[in-house]
Amino acid sequence: QIHYFDVWEKPLFYSGKNLRLEAIKNVHVGGSFGVKFTFGGKSFFYSSDTAFSPGMLQRAMPIHYLIHECTASSSYFRKHPQLFKMHTHSKALGEYLLKKPDITLIPVHFLLLRRDEEKRIREELKLLKKRVRFVKDFHTIRL
């Protein structure tokens, strides 16, 4: 049986013994949001599909991990500027997180339509050094 939650009804749409869930409005389409998870002394924010938004990220703070969409590199966005309205490029994430040394980035949602695009994304995120973790579909990671 499916149960729907009104994520805007109260500040935390779920609060249990060891887990809290908070909806944070993002910049994609009407009604879209990301989810902040807090449990076991850690917190992470999953942005869902969204245009880059420092305001949205600020509302999610404090967090330890940022699971954020990373559609393509900044050069791909320059060739396809319509993406700026609903998605995020790797350079924006890297530059933003450079000033947030306590946050580890887990980029997701790669478009990868252009040859060597993943290489360009990794290059733009290299400035974060060990604070970026690339994951693969269906793999489990320990946070």
CSV table of C-alpha atoms in Angstrom, one decimal:
chain,number,residue,atom,x,y,z
A,1,GLN,CA,0.0,0.0,0.0
A,2,ILE,CA,1.3,3.4,-0.9
A,3,HIS,CA,1.3,6.2,1.7
A,4,TYR,CA,2.0,9.8,0.6
A,5,PHE,CA,3.7,12.4,2.8
A,6,ASP,CA,3.1,16.1,2.4
A,7,VAL,CA,6.8,17.1,2.7
A,8,TRP,CA,5.9,20.7,3.3
A,9,GLU,CA,3.5,20.1,6.2
A,10,LYS,CA,6.2,20.5,8.9
A,11,PRO,CA,9.9,21.2,8.9
A,12,LEU,CA,10.8,17.5,9.1
A,13,PHE,CA,8.6,15.3,7.0
A,14,TYR,CA,9.9,12.3,8.9
A,15,SER,CA,11.5,12.1,12.4
A,16,GLY,CA,12.2,8.8,14.0
A,17,LYS,CA,14.5,7.5,16.7
A,18,ASN,CA,17.6,7.5,14.5
A,19,LEU,CA,16.6,9.2,11.2
A,20,ARG,CA,15.3,12.6,10.3
A,21,LEU,CA,14.2,13.6,6.7
A,22,GLU,CA,13.8,17.2,5.5
A,23,ALA,CA,12.6,18.4,2.1
A,24,ILE,CA,14.5,21.3,0.6
A,25,LYS,CA,13.1,23.0,-2.5
A,26,ASN,CA,15.4,22.8,-5.5
A,27,VAL,CA,15.5,24.6,-8.9
A,28,HIS,CA,14.2,22.1,-11.5
A,29,VAL,CA,10.4,22.0,-12.1
A,30,GLY,CA,7.5,23.0,-9.9
A,31,GLY,CA,7.3,20.9,-6.8
A,32,SER,CA,10.8,19.4,-7.1
A,33,PHE,CA,12.9,19.0,-4.0
A,34,GLY,CA,16.0,17.4,-2.5
A,35,VAL,CA,16.1,15.5,0.7
A,36,LYS,CA,18.4,16.0,3.7
A,37,PHE,CA,19.0,12.8,5.7
A,38,THR,CA,20.4,13.0,9.3
A,39,PHE,CA,21.3,9.8,11.1
A,40,GLY,CA,24.1,8.4,13.3
A,41,GLY,CA,25.7,11.8,13.8
A,42,LYS,CA,26.0,12.3,10.0
A,43,SER,CA,24.0,14.2,7.6
A,44,PHE,CA,23.8,14.3,3.8
A,45,PHE,CA,21.8,16.1,1.2
A,46,TYR,CA,20.6,14.5,-2.0
A,47,SER,CA,19.8,17.4,-4.4
A,48,SER,CA,17.8,15.5,-7.0
A,49,ASP,CA,17.8,17.1,-10.4
A,50,THR,CA,18.4,20.8,-10.0
A,51,ALA,CA,20.1,23.9,-11.4
A,52,PHE,CA,23.0,25.0,-9.3
A,53,SER,CA,21.7,27.0,-6.3
A,54,PRO,CA,23.9,28.3,-3.5
A,55,GLY,CA,20.7,29.3,-1.6
A,56,MET,CA,19.3,25.7,-1.8
A,57,LEU,CA,22.7,24.3,-0.6
A,58,GLN,CA,22.8,26.9,2.3
A,59,ARG,CA,19.4,25.7,3.4
A,60,ALA,CA,20.7,22.2,3.6
A,61,MET,CA,23.7,23.1,5.8
A,62,PRO,CA,25.2,21.7,7.9
A,63,ILE,CA,26.0,18.5,6.0
A,64,HIS,CA,28.9,16.0,5.8
A,65,TYR,CA,28.1,14.6,2.3
A,66,LEU,CA,26.5,16.2,-0.7
A,67,ILE,CA,25.0,13.8,-3.3
A,68,HIS,CA,24.5,16.3,-6.1
A,69,GLU,CA,23.5,16.0,-9.7
A,70,CYS,CA,26.4,16.7,-12.0
A,71,THR,CA,25.0,16.6,-15.5
A,72,ALA,CA,28.2,17.6,-17.4
A,73,SER,CA,31.3,19.8,-17.5
A,74,SER,CA,31.1,23.5,-17.8
A,75,SER,CA,32.3,23.4,-21.4
A,76,TYR,CA,29.3,21.2,-22.3
A,77,PHE,CA,26.9,23.7,-20.6
A,78,ARG,CA,28.4,26.5,-22.6
A,79,LYS,CA,27.5,24.6,-25.8
A,80,HIS,CA,24.1,23.8,-24.4
A,81,PRO,CA,23.0,26.8,-22.3
A,82,GLN,CA,19.5,25.6,-21.8
A,83,LEU,CA,20.9,23.1,-19.2
A,84,PHE,CA,21.7,26.0,-16.8
A,85,LYS,CA,18.0,26.3,-16.1
A,86,MET,CA,17.5,22.8,-14.7
A,87,HIS,CA,20.9,21.1,-14.1
A,88,THR,CA,24.3,21.6,-12.6
A,89,HIS,CA,27.8,21.4,-14.1
A,90,SER,CA,30.9,20.1,-12.3
A,91,LYS,CA,32.9,23.3,-12.2
A,92,ALA,CA,30.1,25.1,-10.2
A,93,LEU,CA,30.1,22.2,-7.7
A,94,GLY,CA,33.9,22.2,-7.4
A,95,GLU,CA,34.2,25.9,-6.9
A,96,TYR,CA,31.4,26.0,-4.3
A,97,LEU,CA,32.8,23.1,-2.3
A,98,LEU,CA,36.3,24.4,-2.3
A,99,LYS,CA,35.1,26.9,0.4
A,100,LYS,CA,33.4,24.1,2.3
A,101,PRO,CA,36.3,21.8,3.5
A,102,ASP,CA,34.1,19.6,5.7
A,103,ILE,CA,31.8,18.4,2.9
A,104,THR,CA,32.5,15.4,0.7
A,105,LEU,CA,30.9,15.4,-2.8
A,106,ILE,CA,29.3,12.4,-4.4
A,107,PRO,CA,28.4,13.5,-7.9
A,108,VAL,CA,25.6,11.7,-9.7
A,109,HIS,CA,23.4,12.0,-12.8
A,110,PHE,CA,26.0,12.3,-15.5
A,111,LEU,CA,24.8,12.9,-19.1
A,112,LEU,CA,28.0,11.7,-20.8
A,113,LEU,CA,26.8,12.3,-24.4
A,114,ARG,CA,30.1,13.6,-25.5
A,115,ARG,CA,33.3,11.6,-25.8
A,116,ASP,CA,35.6,12.1,-22.8
A,117,GLU,CA,32.9,14.0,-20.9
A,118,GLU,CA,33.5,12.0,-17.7
A,119,LYS,CA,37.2,12.9,-18.0
A,120,ARG,CA,36.2,16.6,-18.2
A,121,ILE,CA,34.0,16.3,-15.2
A,122,ARG,CA,36.7,14.6,-13.2
A,123,GLU,CA,39.2,17.3,-14.2
A,124,GLU,CA,36.9,20.1,-13.0
A,125,LEU,CA,36.4,18.3,-9.7
A,126,LYS,CA,40.1,17.5,-9.2
A,127,LEU,CA,40.5,20.6,-7.0
A,128,LEU,CA,38.5,18.9,-4.3
A,129,LYS,CA,41.1,16.1,-4.1
A,130,LYS,CA,40.0,13.4,-1.7
A,131,ARG,CA,36.7,15.1,-0.9
A,132,VAL,CA,35.0,13.8,-4.1
A,133,ARG,CA,33.8,10.2,-4.4
A,134,PHE,CA,32.7,8.8,-7.7
A,135,VAL,CA,30.3,5.9,-7.4
A,136,LYS,CA,28.9,3.4,-9.9
A,137,ASP,CA,25.3,2.2,-10.4
A,138,PHE,CA,24.3,-0.5,-8.0
A,139,HIS,CA,27.4,-0.3,-5.8
A,140,THR,CA,27.3,0.2,-2.1
A,141,ILE,CA,29.5,2.7,-0.3
A,142,ARG,CA,30.1,3.3,3.3
A,143,LEU,CA,29.7,6.9,4.5
